Tab-separated table of C-alpha atoms in Angstrom:
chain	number	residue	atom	x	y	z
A	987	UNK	CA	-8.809	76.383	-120.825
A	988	UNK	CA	-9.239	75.621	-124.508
A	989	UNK	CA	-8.483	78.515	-127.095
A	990	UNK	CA	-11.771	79.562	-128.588
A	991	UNK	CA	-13.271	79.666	-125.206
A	992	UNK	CA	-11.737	82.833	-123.276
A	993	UNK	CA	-15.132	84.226	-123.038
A	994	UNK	CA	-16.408	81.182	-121.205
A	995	UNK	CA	-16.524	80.461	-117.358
A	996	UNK	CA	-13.914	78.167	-116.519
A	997	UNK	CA	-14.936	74.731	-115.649
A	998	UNK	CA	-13.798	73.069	-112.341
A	999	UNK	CA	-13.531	68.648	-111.745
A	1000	UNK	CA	-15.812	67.968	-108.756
A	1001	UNK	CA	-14.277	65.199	-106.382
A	1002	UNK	CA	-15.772	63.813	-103.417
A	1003	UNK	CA	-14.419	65.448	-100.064
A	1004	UNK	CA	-13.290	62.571	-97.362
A	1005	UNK	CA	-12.516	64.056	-93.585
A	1006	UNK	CA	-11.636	61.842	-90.454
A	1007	UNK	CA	-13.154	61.787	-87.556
A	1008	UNK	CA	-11.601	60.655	-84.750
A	1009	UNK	CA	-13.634	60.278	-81.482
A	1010	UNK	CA	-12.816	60.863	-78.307
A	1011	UNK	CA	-14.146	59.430	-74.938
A	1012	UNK	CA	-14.388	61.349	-71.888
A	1013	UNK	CA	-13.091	59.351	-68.762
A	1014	UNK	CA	-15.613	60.103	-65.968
A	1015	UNK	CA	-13.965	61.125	-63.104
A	1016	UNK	CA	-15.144	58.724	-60.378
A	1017	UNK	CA	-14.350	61.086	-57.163
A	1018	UNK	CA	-15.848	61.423	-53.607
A	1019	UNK	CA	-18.839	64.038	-55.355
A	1020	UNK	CA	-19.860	60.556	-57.814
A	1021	UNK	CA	-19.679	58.359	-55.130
A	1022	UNK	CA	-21.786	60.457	-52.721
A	1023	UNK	CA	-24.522	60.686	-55.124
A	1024	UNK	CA	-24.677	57.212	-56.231
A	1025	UNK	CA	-27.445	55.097	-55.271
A	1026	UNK	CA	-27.922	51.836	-52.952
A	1027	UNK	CA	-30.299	49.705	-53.064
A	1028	UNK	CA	-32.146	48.545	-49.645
A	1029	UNK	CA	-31.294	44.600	-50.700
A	1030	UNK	CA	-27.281	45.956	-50.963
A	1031	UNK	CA	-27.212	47.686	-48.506
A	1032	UNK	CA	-27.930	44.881	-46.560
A	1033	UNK	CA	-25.707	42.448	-48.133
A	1034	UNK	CA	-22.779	44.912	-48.605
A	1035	UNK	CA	-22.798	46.930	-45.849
A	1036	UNK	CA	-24.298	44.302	-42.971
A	1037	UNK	CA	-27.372	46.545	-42.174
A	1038	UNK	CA	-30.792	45.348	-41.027
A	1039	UNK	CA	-33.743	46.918	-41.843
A	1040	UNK	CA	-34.540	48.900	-39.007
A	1041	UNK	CA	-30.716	50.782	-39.521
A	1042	UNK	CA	-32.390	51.694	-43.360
A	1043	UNK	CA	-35.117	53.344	-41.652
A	1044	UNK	CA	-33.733	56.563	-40.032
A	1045	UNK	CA	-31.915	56.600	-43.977
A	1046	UNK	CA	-33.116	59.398	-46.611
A	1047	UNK	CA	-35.205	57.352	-48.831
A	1048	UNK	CA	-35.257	58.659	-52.736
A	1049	UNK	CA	-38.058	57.264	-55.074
A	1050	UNK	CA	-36.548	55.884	-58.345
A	1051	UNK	CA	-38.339	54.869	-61.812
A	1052	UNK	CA	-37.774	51.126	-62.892
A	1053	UNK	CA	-36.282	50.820	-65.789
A	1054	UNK	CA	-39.168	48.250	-66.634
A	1055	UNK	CA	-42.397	49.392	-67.942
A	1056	UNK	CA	-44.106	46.767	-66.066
A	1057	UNK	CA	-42.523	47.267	-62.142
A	1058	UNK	CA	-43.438	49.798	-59.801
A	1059	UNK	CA	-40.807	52.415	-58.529
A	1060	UNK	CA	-38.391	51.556	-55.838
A	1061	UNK	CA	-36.550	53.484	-52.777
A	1062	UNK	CA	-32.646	53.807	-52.816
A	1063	UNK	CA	-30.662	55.275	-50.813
A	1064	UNK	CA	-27.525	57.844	-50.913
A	1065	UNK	CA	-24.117	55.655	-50.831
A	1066	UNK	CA	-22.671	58.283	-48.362
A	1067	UNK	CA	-25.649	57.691	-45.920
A	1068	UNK	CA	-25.368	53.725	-46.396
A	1069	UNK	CA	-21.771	53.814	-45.671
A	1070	UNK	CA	-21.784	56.236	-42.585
A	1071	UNK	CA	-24.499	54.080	-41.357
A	1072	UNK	CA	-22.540	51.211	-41.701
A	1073	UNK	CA	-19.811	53.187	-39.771
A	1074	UNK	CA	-22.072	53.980	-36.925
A	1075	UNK	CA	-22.969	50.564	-36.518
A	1076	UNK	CA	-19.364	48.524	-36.815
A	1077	UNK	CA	-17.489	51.352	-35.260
A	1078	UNK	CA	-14.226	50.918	-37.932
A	1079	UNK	CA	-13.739	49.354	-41.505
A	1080	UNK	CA	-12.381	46.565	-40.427
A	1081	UNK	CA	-14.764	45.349	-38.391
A	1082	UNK	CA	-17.595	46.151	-40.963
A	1083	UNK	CA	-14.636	43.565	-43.276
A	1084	UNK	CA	-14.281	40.980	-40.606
A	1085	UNK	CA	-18.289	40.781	-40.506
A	1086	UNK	CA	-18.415	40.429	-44.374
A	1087	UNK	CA	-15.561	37.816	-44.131
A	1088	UNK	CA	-17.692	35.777	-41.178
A	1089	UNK	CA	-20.948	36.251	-43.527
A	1090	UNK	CA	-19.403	34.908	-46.469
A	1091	UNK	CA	-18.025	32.078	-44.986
A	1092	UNK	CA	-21.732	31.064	-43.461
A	1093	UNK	CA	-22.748	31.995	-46.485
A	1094	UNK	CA	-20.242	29.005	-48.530
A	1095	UNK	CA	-21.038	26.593	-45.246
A	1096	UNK	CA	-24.835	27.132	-46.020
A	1097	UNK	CA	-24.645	26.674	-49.815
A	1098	UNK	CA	-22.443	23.607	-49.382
A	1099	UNK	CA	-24.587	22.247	-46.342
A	1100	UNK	CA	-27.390	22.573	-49.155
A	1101	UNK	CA	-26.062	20.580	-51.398
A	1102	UNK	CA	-24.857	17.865	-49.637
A	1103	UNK	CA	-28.326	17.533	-48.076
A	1104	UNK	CA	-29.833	17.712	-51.863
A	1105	UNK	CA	-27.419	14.874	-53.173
A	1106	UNK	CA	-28.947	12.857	-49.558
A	1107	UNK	CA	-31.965	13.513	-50.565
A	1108	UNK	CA	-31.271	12.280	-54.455
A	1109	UNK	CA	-29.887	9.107	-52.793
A	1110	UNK	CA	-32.864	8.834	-50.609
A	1111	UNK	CA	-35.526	9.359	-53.534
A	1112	UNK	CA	-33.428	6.739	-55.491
A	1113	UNK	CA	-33.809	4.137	-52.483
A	1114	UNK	CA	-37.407	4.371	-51.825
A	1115	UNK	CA	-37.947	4.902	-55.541
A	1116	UNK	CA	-39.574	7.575	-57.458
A	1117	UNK	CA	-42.405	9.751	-56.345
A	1118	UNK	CA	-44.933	7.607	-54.480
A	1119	UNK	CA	-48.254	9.425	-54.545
A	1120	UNK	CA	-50.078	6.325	-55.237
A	1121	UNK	CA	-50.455	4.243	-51.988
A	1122	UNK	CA	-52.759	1.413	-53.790
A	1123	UNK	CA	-49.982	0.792	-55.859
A	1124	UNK	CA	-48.158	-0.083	-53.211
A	1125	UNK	CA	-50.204	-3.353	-52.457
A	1126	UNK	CA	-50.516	-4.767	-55.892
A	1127	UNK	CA	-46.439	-5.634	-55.784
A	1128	UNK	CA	-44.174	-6.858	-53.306
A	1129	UNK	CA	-44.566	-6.993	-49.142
A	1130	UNK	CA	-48.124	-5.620	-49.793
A	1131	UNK	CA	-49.355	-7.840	-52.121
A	1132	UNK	CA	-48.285	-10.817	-49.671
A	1133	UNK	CA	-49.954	-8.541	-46.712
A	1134	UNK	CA	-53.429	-7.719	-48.467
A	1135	UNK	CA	-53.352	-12.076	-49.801
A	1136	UNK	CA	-52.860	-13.166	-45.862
A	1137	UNK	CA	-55.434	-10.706	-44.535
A	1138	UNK	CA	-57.897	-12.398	-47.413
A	1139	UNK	CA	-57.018	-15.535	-46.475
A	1140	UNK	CA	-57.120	-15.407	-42.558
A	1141	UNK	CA	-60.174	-13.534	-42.461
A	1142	UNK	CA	-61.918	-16.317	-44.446
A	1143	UNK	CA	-60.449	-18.898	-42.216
A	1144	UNK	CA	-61.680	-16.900	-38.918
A	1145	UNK	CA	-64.800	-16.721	-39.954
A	1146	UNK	CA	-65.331	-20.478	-41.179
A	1147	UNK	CA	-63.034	-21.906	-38.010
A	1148	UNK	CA	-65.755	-19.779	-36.207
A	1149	UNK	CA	-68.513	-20.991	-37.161
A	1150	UNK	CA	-66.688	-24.720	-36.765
A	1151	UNK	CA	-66.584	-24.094	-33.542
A	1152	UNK	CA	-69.958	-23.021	-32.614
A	1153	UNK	CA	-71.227	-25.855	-34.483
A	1154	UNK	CA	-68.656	-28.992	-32.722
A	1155	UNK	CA	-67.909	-26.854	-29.733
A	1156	UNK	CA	-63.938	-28.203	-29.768
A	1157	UNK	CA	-61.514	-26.615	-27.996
A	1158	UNK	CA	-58.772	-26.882	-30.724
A	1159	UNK	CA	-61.195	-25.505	-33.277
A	1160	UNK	CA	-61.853	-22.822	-31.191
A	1161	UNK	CA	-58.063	-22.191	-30.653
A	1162	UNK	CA	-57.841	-21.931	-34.455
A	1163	UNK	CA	-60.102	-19.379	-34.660
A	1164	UNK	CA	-58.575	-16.940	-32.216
A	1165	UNK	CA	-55.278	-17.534	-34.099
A	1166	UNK	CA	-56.920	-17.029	-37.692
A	1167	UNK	CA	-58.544	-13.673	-36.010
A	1168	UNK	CA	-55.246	-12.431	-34.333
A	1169	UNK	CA	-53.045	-13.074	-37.924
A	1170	UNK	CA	-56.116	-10.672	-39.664
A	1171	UNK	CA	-55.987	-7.880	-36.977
A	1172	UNK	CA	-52.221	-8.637	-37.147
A	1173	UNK	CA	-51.778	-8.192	-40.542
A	1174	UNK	CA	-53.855	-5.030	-41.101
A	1175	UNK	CA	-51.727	-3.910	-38.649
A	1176	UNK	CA	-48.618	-4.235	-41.513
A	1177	UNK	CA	-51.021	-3.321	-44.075
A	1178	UNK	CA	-51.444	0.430	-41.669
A	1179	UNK	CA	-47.466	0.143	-41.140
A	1180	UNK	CA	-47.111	-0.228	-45.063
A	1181	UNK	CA	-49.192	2.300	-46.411
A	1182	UNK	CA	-47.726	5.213	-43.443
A	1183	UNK	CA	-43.943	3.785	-44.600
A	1184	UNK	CA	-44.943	5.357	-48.058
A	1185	UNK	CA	-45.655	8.636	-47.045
A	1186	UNK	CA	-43.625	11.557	-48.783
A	1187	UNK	CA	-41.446	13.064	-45.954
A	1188	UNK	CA	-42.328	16.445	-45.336
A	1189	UNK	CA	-40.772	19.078	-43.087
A	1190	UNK	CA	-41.560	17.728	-39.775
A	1191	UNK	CA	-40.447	14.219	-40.838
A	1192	UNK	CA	-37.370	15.284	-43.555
A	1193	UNK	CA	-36.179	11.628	-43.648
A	1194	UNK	CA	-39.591	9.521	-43.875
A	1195	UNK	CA	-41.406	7.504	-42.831
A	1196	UNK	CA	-40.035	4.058	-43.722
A	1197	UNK	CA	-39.599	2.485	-39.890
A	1198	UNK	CA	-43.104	2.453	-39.529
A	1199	UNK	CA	-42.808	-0.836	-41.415
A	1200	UNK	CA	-40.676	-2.218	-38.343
A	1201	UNK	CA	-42.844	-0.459	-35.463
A	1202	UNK	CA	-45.768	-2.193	-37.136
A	1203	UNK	CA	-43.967	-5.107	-37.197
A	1204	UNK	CA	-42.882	-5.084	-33.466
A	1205	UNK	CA	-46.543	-4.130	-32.669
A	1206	UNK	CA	-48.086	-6.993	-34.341
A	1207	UNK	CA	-45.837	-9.875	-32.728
A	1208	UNK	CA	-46.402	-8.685	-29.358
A	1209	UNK	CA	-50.383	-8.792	-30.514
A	1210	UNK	CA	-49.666	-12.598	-31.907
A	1211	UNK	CA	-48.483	-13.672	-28.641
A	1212	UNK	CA	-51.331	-11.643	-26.210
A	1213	UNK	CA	-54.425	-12.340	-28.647
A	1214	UNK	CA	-53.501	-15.629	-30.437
A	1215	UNK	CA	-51.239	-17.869	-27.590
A	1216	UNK	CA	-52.658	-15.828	-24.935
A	1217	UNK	CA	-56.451	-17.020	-25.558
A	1218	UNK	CA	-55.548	-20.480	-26.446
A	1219	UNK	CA	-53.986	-21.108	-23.586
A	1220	UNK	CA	-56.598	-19.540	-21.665
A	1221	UNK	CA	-59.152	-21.212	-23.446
A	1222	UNK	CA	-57.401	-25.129	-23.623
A	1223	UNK	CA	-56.948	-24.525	-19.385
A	1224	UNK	CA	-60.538	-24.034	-18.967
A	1225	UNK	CA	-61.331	-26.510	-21.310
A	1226	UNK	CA	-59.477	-29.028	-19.364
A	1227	UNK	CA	-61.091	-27.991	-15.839
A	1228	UNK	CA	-64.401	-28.074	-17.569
A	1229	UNK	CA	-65.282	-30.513	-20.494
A	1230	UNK	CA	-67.792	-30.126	-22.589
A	1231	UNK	CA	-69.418	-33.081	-24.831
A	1232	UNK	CA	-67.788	-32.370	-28.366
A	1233	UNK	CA	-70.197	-33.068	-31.633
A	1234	UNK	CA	-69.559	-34.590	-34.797
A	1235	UNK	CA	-66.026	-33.379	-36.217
A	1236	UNK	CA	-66.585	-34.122	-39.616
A	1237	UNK	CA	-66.686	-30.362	-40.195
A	1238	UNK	CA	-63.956	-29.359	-37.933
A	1239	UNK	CA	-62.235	-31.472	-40.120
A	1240	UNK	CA	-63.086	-30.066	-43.059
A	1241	UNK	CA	-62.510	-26.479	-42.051
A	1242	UNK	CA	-59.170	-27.463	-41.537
A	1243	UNK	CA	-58.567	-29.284	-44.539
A	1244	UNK	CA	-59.201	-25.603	-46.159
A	1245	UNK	CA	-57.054	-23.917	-43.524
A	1246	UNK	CA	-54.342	-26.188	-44.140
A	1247	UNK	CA	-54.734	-25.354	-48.215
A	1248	UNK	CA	-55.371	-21.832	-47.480
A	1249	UNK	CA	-52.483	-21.139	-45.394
A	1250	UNK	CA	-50.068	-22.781	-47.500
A	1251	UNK	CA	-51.253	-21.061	-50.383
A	1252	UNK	CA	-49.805	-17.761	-48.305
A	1253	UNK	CA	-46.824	-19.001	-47.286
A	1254	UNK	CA	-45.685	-19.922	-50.468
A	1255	UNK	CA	-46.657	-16.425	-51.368
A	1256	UNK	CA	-44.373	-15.109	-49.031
A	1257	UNK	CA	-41.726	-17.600	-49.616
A	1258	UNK	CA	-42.019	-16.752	-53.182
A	1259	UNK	CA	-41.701	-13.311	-52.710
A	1260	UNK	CA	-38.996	-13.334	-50.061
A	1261	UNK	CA	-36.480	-15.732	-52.776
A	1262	UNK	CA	-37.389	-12.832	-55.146
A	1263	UNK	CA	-36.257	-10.380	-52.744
A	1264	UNK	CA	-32.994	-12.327	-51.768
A	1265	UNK	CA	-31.958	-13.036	-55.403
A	1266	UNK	CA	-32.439	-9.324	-56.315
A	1267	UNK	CA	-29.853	-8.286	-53.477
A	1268	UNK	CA	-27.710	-11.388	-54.167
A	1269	UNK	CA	-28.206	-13.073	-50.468
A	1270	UNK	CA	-28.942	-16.420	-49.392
A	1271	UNK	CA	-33.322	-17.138	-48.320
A	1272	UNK	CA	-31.647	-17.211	-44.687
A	1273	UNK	CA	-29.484	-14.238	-44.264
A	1274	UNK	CA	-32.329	-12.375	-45.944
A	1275	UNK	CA	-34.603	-13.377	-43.599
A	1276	UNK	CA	-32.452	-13.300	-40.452
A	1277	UNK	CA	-31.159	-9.121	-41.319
A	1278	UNK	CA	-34.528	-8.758	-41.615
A	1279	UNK	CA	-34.502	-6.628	-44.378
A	1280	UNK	CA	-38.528	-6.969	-45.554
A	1281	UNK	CA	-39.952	-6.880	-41.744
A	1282	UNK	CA	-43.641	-7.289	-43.088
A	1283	UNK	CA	-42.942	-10.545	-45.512
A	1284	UNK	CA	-41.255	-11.709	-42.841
A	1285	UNK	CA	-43.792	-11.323	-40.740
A	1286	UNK	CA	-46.453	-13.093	-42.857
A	1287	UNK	CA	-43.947	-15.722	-43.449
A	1288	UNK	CA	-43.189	-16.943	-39.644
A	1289	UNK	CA	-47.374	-15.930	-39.168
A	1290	UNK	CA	-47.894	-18.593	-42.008
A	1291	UNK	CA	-45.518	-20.898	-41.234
A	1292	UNK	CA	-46.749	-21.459	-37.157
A	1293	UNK	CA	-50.855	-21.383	-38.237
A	1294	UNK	CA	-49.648	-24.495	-40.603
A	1295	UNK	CA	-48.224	-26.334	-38.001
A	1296	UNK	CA	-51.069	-25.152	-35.736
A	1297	UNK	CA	-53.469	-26.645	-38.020
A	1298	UNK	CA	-51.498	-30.060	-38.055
A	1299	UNK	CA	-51.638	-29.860	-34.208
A	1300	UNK	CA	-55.842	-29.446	-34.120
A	1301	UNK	CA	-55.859	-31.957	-36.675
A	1302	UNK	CA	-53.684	-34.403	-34.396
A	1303	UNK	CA	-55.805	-33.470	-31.152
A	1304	UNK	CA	-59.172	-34.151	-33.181
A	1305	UNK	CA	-57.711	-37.450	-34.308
A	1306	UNK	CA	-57.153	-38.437	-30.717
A	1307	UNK	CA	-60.425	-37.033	-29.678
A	1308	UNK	CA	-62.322	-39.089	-32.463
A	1309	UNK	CA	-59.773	-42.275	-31.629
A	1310	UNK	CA	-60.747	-42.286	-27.869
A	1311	UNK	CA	-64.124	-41.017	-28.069
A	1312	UNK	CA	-63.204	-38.467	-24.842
A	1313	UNK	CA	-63.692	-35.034	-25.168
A	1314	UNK	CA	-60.398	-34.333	-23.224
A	1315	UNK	CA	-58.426	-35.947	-26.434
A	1316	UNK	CA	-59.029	-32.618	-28.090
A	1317	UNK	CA	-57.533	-30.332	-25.670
């Protein structure tokens, strides 16, 4: 204190006061009276303890709030119940483990059964290409673009054969017809075949339904040989027994001069587009065609390739019929 000021209070330096605090957790004592009160879900329970829902239901069920605003509250159940359940049913802790060991090993089997069949069904997808919802598509490119040009084609050719017929009464003309008429109903057979083999597979048919193409296929050369050779043969026999005066064949001739054109026209189509199909899976025109692996181009192709040549044989049979002015020479 200065002199001169006795008389005054004495004056004291203010500094700021700094105290630690040091905090200490309390370890929670997790005994038998914590675990007893603790809470199990219905869903663990389940899972944990191997319980089915009907062993839950003679349980003391305790209403909890959700700790979301939105949800509803749920029922839990006491641990101690749960687990002297669990005892009840198992008879001794290690059968209640052995049952959680067996679980979780059906439980790994499943998960990688799962994914094996997901990466089959990846490989699958990637096969029969992406998702194929459109089924018009599906004749604008490829086997059914060479399908939906041959039913065209034959079904003009029926109908103008036909009509050929009526008009010279010839056997071989006739004989054309039925063949031009079994290659349409044929053909829209593969067209039905083609459109079901582009289904989406669903859960009664998981892997698809792509060998429709080759049950349509089987279906349609048994109908070639009953409707088309079948009726000609029928036809040409009866033809022979009974002859019938034959009229001008100028026509007929015609009619086949358009067949011939028209039916090339396809083949070529389907040539074209089985080469394309070869190249793309680096094989020869023959082993592609032999492994059969387009059943519906090849198909049309052999379909194509015997109404040529059956044209060329009416053709030849007219000739002789026009040559030897008999009506036998056409038959």
């Amino acid at each position: 204190q200065e002199p001169g000021n006795l008389d005054k209070n004495p004056g004291f330096l203010q500094l700021p006061l700094q105290v630690k605090v040091k905090a200490v957790l309390k370890k929670r004592e997790y005994g038998s009276t914590y675990m007893q009160n603790n809470f199990v879900t219905g869903i663990r329970a389940m899972n944990e303890f191997c319980l089915k829902p009907s062993d839950l239901e003679q349980l003391r069920k305790i209403r909890r709030r959700s700790p979301h605003d939105d949800a509803e509250a749920f029922t839990v159940y006491l641990r101690s119940d749960v687990e002297a359940k669990a005892l009840e049913v198992w008879g001794t802790p290690e059968a209640l483990m052995r049952e959680r060991r067996w679980r979780k090993e059906e439980e790994r089997a499943y998960n990688e059964n799962r994914f094996i069949n997901q990466k089959l069904l990846k490989e699958y997808d990637g096969f029969l290409g992406k998702r194929r919802s459109n089924t018009a598509a599906t004749f604008l490119k490829g086997p059914g673009k060479v399908v939906m040009v041959a039913i065209c084609i034959n079904g003009l050719n029926f109908f103008f054969k036909l009509l050929a017929w009526v008009y010279t009464g010839s056997a071989s003309m006739f004989s054309e017809a039925l063949h031009s008429l079994a290659d349409t109903c044929n053909q829209a057979l593969l067209a039905l075949g083609i459109s079901q083999s582009v289904r989406t597979p669903d859960p009664g048919h998981p892997y698809g339904f792509t060998n429709m193409r080759y049950i349509a296929s089987l279906i349609s050369g048994v109908g070639i040989f009953m409707m088309g050779a079948g009726l000609s043969w029928y036809h040409g026999v009866i033809g022979l027994i009974h002859p019938q005066p034959i009229e001008s064949l100028l026509w007929a001739y015609c009619i086949l001069a358009g067949s011939l054109v028209s039916e090339g026209a396809t083949l070529v189509v389907a040539i074209n587009e089985i080469r394309k199909s070869a190249r793309i899976r680096g094989m020869s025109f023959y082993q592609y065609v032999i492994q059969s692996r387009d059943p519906s181009t090849n198909v049309v192709l052999l379909e194509d390739a015997a109404a040529v040549f059956g044209v060329v044989i009416a053709a030849t049979c007219m000739g002789l019929t026009s040559l030897t002015v008999s009506p036998k020479g056409g038959y």
